[in-house]
Amino acid sequence: MFDLVYQHSDFLVINKHPGISVHKDDNEQPLLAAVAAQTGDEKLYLIHRLDKMTSGLLLLGRNKTAAAALCANFAERRVEKFYIAIGTKKPKKKQGVVIGDMTRSRRSSWKLETTTVNPAITQFFSTAAGEGRRIFLCKPHTGKTHQIRVALRSVGSGITGDDIYGNEAADRGYLHAYGLRFPYQGELQQFLCPPSVGQLWSTLEARQALTEWQHPWSQAWPILAHKK
């Protein structure tokens, strides 16, 4: 279900495997219970969420005080998050920003609007991933449900293996929480976790991109004119 990436006295960082839910099921959270069983924690607090198909870095609080401080970091937009994804088609633009309100669509999906009242904001770079696919490095500035999945669909490159917004079936949904950086008690915490599950991550082109993106926070991300 997970790999343990880092243990701090106040929080844990894990690498969640794809296909594992972080949502409560009948008031139980099997993932948190499994982590607690390994670390010996009596109770763990979920600081943020990842979609079931999404693998990668997930932050868990080890006590109520730390959880409140870490949640405040997210609420105050002081957390930098970086994701990588593989899209099936060539995007309308190789890099840029996707900004727009998100509204409910059919079933469990969302759609991007042209309005910007309370917009989802996602910056991205992309390069070739082999066999006509693209690999994306994404930096979301907001935390909307399905935000990156909808953003990449909107630029014409639905995520490979995404059964809601994608164009191609695969051995998994190719979205991974790759990097995380945030302040805690006066120190800057930063973590990087390359993906380990999924055949398409291992193409030569994808490996080259990940080598170039080993410091995602140091990429030349443009300053956003629109901030919410």
CSV table of C-alpha atoms in Angstrom, one decimal:
chain,number,residue,atom,x,y,z
A,1,MET,CA,0.0,0.0,0.0
A,2,PHE,CA,2.9,2.4,0.7
A,3,ASP,CA,6.6,2.9,1.3
A,4,LEU,CA,7.8,5.0,4.2
A,5,VAL,CA,9.9,7.9,2.9
A,6,TYR,CA,10.7,9.9,6.0
A,7,GLN,CA,9.9,9.9,9.8
A,8,HIS,CA,9.9,13.1,11.8
A,9,SER,CA,8.8,13.3,15.4
A,10,ASP,CA,5.7,15.3,14.3
A,11,PHE,CA,5.0,13.9,10.8
A,12,LEU,CA,5.5,11.1,8.3
A,13,VAL,CA,6.0,11.2,4.6
A,14,ILE,CA,5.0,8.1,2.7
A,15,ASN,CA,4.9,7.1,-1.0
A,16,LYS,CA,1.3,5.9,-1.6
A,17,HIS,CA,1.0,3.2,-4.2
A,18,PRO,CA,-1.5,3.6,-7.1
A,19,GLY,CA,-4.9,2.2,-6.6
A,20,ILE,CA,-5.0,2.8,-2.9
A,21,SER,CA,-7.7,5.0,-1.5
A,22,VAL,CA,-7.1,7.7,1.2
A,23,HIS,CA,-10.8,8.3,1.8
A,24,LYS,CA,-12.7,6.9,4.7
A,25,ASP,CA,-14.6,3.6,4.0
A,26,ASP,CA,-17.2,2.9,6.7
A,27,ASN,CA,-15.3,5.2,9.0
A,28,GLU,CA,-12.0,3.3,8.6
A,29,GLN,CA,-8.9,4.3,6.7
A,30,PRO,CA,-7.0,1.1,5.8
A,31,LEU,CA,-4.0,3.1,4.5
A,32,LEU,CA,-3.6,5.0,7.8
A,33,ALA,CA,-4.1,1.9,9.8
A,34,ALA,CA,-1.4,0.1,7.8
A,35,VAL,CA,1.1,3.0,8.3
A,36,ALA,CA,0.3,3.2,12.0
A,37,ALA,CA,0.9,-0.6,12.4
A,38,GLN,CA,4.4,-0.2,10.9
A,39,THR,CA,5.4,3.0,12.8
A,40,GLY,CA,3.7,2.3,16.1
A,41,ASP,CA,1.6,5.4,16.0
A,42,GLU,CA,-1.6,5.3,17.9
A,43,LYS,CA,-3.3,7.9,15.6
A,44,LEU,CA,-2.3,9.5,12.4
A,45,TYR,CA,-3.8,12.6,10.7
A,46,LEU,CA,-4.3,13.0,7.0
A,47,ILE,CA,-2.9,16.4,6.0
A,48,HIS,CA,-4.0,16.4,2.4
A,49,ARG,CA,-5.3,13.9,-0.1
A,50,LEU,CA,-4.4,12.1,-3.3
A,51,ASP,CA,-6.8,10.5,-5.8
A,52,LYS,CA,-7.0,6.7,-5.7
A,53,MET,CA,-5.1,6.4,-9.0
A,54,THR,CA,-2.4,8.8,-8.0
A,55,SER,CA,0.8,7.5,-6.4
A,56,GLY,CA,3.4,9.5,-4.5
A,57,LEU,CA,4.2,11.7,-1.6
A,58,LEU,CA,1.5,12.0,1.1
A,59,LEU,CA,2.0,13.8,4.4
A,60,LEU,CA,0.6,12.5,7.7
A,61,GLY,CA,0.6,14.2,11.1
A,62,ARG,CA,1.6,12.2,14.2
A,63,ASN,CA,-0.2,14.4,16.7
A,64,LYS,CA,-3.0,16.9,16.8
A,65,THR,CA,-0.9,20.0,17.2
A,66,ALA,CA,1.5,19.1,14.3
A,67,ALA,CA,-1.5,18.2,12.1
A,68,ALA,CA,-3.1,21.6,12.8
A,69,ALA,CA,0.2,23.5,11.9
A,70,LEU,CA,0.7,21.4,8.7
A,71,CYS,CA,-2.9,21.8,7.6
A,72,ALA,CA,-2.5,25.6,8.1
A,73,ASN,CA,0.5,25.5,5.7
A,74,PHE,CA,-1.8,24.0,3.0
A,75,ALA,CA,-4.6,26.4,3.7
A,76,GLU,CA,-2.3,29.4,3.5
A,77,ARG,CA,-0.7,28.1,0.2
A,78,ARG,CA,2.8,27.8,1.8
A,79,VAL,CA,3.2,24.2,0.4
A,80,GLU,CA,4.9,23.7,-3.0
A,81,LYS,CA,3.6,20.5,-4.7
A,82,PHE,CA,5.0,19.0,-7.9
A,83,TYR,CA,3.4,16.2,-9.9
A,84,ILE,CA,4.5,14.2,-12.9
A,85,ALA,CA,2.1,12.7,-15.4
A,86,ILE,CA,2.2,10.9,-18.8
A,87,GLY,CA,-0.4,12.1,-21.3
A,88,THR,CA,-1.5,10.1,-24.4
A,89,LYS,CA,-1.6,12.9,-27.0
A,90,LYS,CA,0.5,15.9,-28.0
A,91,PRO,CA,-0.8,18.9,-26.0
A,92,LYS,CA,-2.0,22.2,-27.6
A,93,LYS,CA,1.0,23.9,-26.0
A,94,LYS,CA,4.2,22.3,-24.6
A,95,GLN,CA,4.3,24.5,-21.5
A,96,GLY,CA,2.3,27.2,-19.8
A,97,VAL,CA,-0.5,27.7,-17.2
A,98,VAL,CA,-4.1,26.4,-17.1
A,99,ILE,CA,-6.4,28.8,-15.2
A,100,GLY,CA,-10.2,28.4,-14.9
A,101,ASP,CA,-13.0,27.7,-12.5
A,102,MET,CA,-14.0,24.0,-12.2
A,103,THR,CA,-17.6,22.8,-12.1
A,104,ARG,CA,-19.3,19.5,-11.7
A,105,SER,CA,-19.9,17.6,-14.9
A,106,ARG,CA,-21.3,14.2,-15.6
A,107,ARG,CA,-21.1,11.4,-13.0
A,108,SER,CA,-17.9,11.9,-10.9
A,109,SER,CA,-16.1,14.2,-13.3
A,110,TRP,CA,-15.3,17.9,-13.4
A,111,LYS,CA,-14.8,20.4,-16.2
A,112,LEU,CA,-12.8,23.5,-16.7
A,113,GLU,CA,-14.6,26.8,-17.3
A,114,THR,CA,-13.4,30.0,-19.0
A,115,THR,CA,-14.4,32.0,-15.9
A,116,THR,CA,-11.9,32.8,-13.1
A,117,VAL,CA,-14.0,33.6,-10.0
A,118,ASN,CA,-12.3,31.0,-7.9
A,119,PRO,CA,-10.0,29.3,-10.4
A,120,ALA,CA,-7.8,26.2,-10.4
A,121,ILE,CA,-4.3,27.3,-11.3
A,122,THR,CA,-1.8,24.8,-12.7
A,123,GLN,CA,1.6,25.4,-14.3
A,124,PHE,CA,3.3,22.8,-16.5
A,125,PHE,CA,6.2,21.8,-18.6
A,126,SER,CA,6.2,18.8,-21.0
A,127,THR,CA,8.6,16.8,-23.1
A,128,ALA,CA,8.5,13.6,-25.2
A,129,ALA,CA,7.8,10.4,-23.2
A,130,GLY,CA,8.2,8.0,-26.1
A,131,GLU,CA,5.7,6.3,-28.5
A,132,GLY,CA,3.9,9.7,-29.1
A,133,ARG,CA,3.1,10.3,-25.5
A,134,ARG,CA,4.2,13.3,-23.4
A,135,ILE,CA,5.5,13.5,-19.8
A,136,PHE,CA,4.5,16.5,-17.8
A,137,LEU,CA,5.9,18.3,-14.8
A,138,CYS,CA,3.0,20.1,-13.1
A,139,LYS,CA,2.9,22.6,-10.3
A,140,PRO,CA,-0.6,23.2,-8.9
A,141,HIS,CA,-1.1,26.5,-7.0
A,142,THR,CA,-4.6,25.4,-5.8
A,143,GLY,CA,-5.9,22.1,-4.5
A,144,LYS,CA,-9.1,21.4,-6.4
A,145,THR,CA,-10.5,17.9,-6.9
A,146,HIS,CA,-9.1,16.3,-10.1
A,147,GLN,CA,-7.3,19.6,-10.8
A,148,ILE,CA,-4.3,18.2,-12.8
A,149,ARG,CA,-6.3,15.5,-14.5
A,150,VAL,CA,-8.8,18.2,-15.8
A,151,ALA,CA,-6.0,20.7,-16.7
A,152,LEU,CA,-4.1,18.2,-18.9
A,153,ARG,CA,-7.3,17.1,-20.5
A,154,SER,CA,-8.1,20.7,-21.3
A,155,VAL,CA,-4.8,21.1,-23.2
A,156,GLY,CA,-5.6,18.0,-25.2
A,157,SER,CA,-3.5,15.4,-23.4
A,158,GLY,CA,-5.6,13.3,-21.0
A,159,ILE,CA,-3.5,11.3,-18.6
A,160,THR,CA,-2.7,7.8,-19.8
A,161,GLY,CA,-4.7,5.2,-17.8
A,162,ASP,CA,-7.1,7.8,-16.4
A,163,ASP,CA,-10.5,6.1,-16.7
A,164,ILE,CA,-12.4,9.4,-16.4
A,165,TYR,CA,-10.4,12.0,-18.4
A,166,GLY,CA,-7.9,9.8,-20.3
A,167,ASN,CA,-7.8,8.5,-23.9
A,168,GLU,CA,-5.9,5.3,-23.4
A,169,ALA,CA,-6.1,2.3,-21.0
A,170,ALA,CA,-2.9,1.3,-19.2
A,171,ASP,CA,-1.6,-0.7,-16.3
A,172,ARG,CA,-2.2,2.4,-14.0
A,173,GLY,CA,-3.3,6.0,-14.1
A,174,TYR,CA,0.0,7.9,-14.8
A,175,LEU,CA,-0.1,10.6,-12.2
A,176,HIS,CA,2.4,10.8,-9.4
A,177,ALA,CA,3.0,13.2,-6.5
A,178,TYR,CA,6.7,13.8,-7.2
A,179,GLY,CA,7.9,16.6,-5.0
A,180,LEU,CA,6.8,18.3,-1.8
A,181,ARG,CA,8.3,21.4,-0.1
A,182,PHE,CA,7.0,23.3,3.0
A,183,PRO,CA,8.2,25.2,6.1
A,184,TYR,CA,7.9,23.5,9.5
A,185,GLN,CA,9.2,25.0,12.8
A,186,GLY,CA,11.6,27.4,11.0
A,187,GLU,CA,13.1,24.8,8.7
A,188,LEU,CA,12.3,24.1,5.0
A,189,GLN,CA,11.4,20.5,4.5
A,190,GLN,CA,11.6,19.1,0.9
A,191,PHE,CA,11.1,15.6,-0.5
A,192,LEU,CA,11.4,14.1,-3.9
A,193,CYS,CA,10.0,10.6,-4.8
A,194,PRO,CA,10.5,9.2,-8.3
A,195,PRO,CA,7.7,6.8,-9.4
A,196,SER,CA,8.3,3.1,-9.1
A,197,VAL,CA,5.1,1.5,-10.3
A,198,GLY,CA,4.2,1.6,-14.0
A,199,GLN,CA,5.8,0.4,-17.2
A,200,LEU,CA,5.7,3.8,-19.0
A,201,TRP,CA,7.9,5.6,-16.4
A,202,SER,CA,10.8,3.4,-17.6
A,203,THR,CA,11.1,4.6,-21.2
A,204,LEU,CA,14.3,6.2,-22.1
A,205,GLU,CA,12.6,9.6,-22.7
A,206,ALA,CA,10.7,9.5,-19.4
A,207,ARG,CA,13.9,8.6,-17.5
A,208,GLN,CA,15.7,11.5,-19.2
A,209,ALA,CA,13.0,13.9,-18.2
A,210,LEU,CA,13.1,12.8,-14.6
A,211,THR,CA,16.8,13.3,-14.6
A,212,GLU,CA,16.3,16.9,-15.8
A,213,TRP,CA,13.6,17.4,-13.2
A,214,GLN,CA,15.4,16.3,-10.1
A,215,HIS,CA,15.0,19.7,-8.6
A,216,PRO,CA,11.5,20.7,-9.6
A,217,TRP,CA,11.4,23.7,-7.2
A,218,SER,CA,14.4,25.2,-9.1
A,219,GLN,CA,12.7,25.0,-12.6
A,220,ALA,CA,12.1,28.4,-14.3
A,221,TRP,CA,8.5,28.6,-13.2
A,222,PRO,CA,7.2,32.0,-14.3
A,223,ILE,CA,5.6,34.4,-11.8
A,224,LEU,CA,1.9,34.2,-11.9
A,225,ALA,CA,0.0,37.3,-12.6
A,226,HIS,CA,-3.3,35.8,-11.3
A,227,LYS,CA,-3.1,34.6,-7.7
A,228,LYS,CA,-6.0,33.5,-5.5
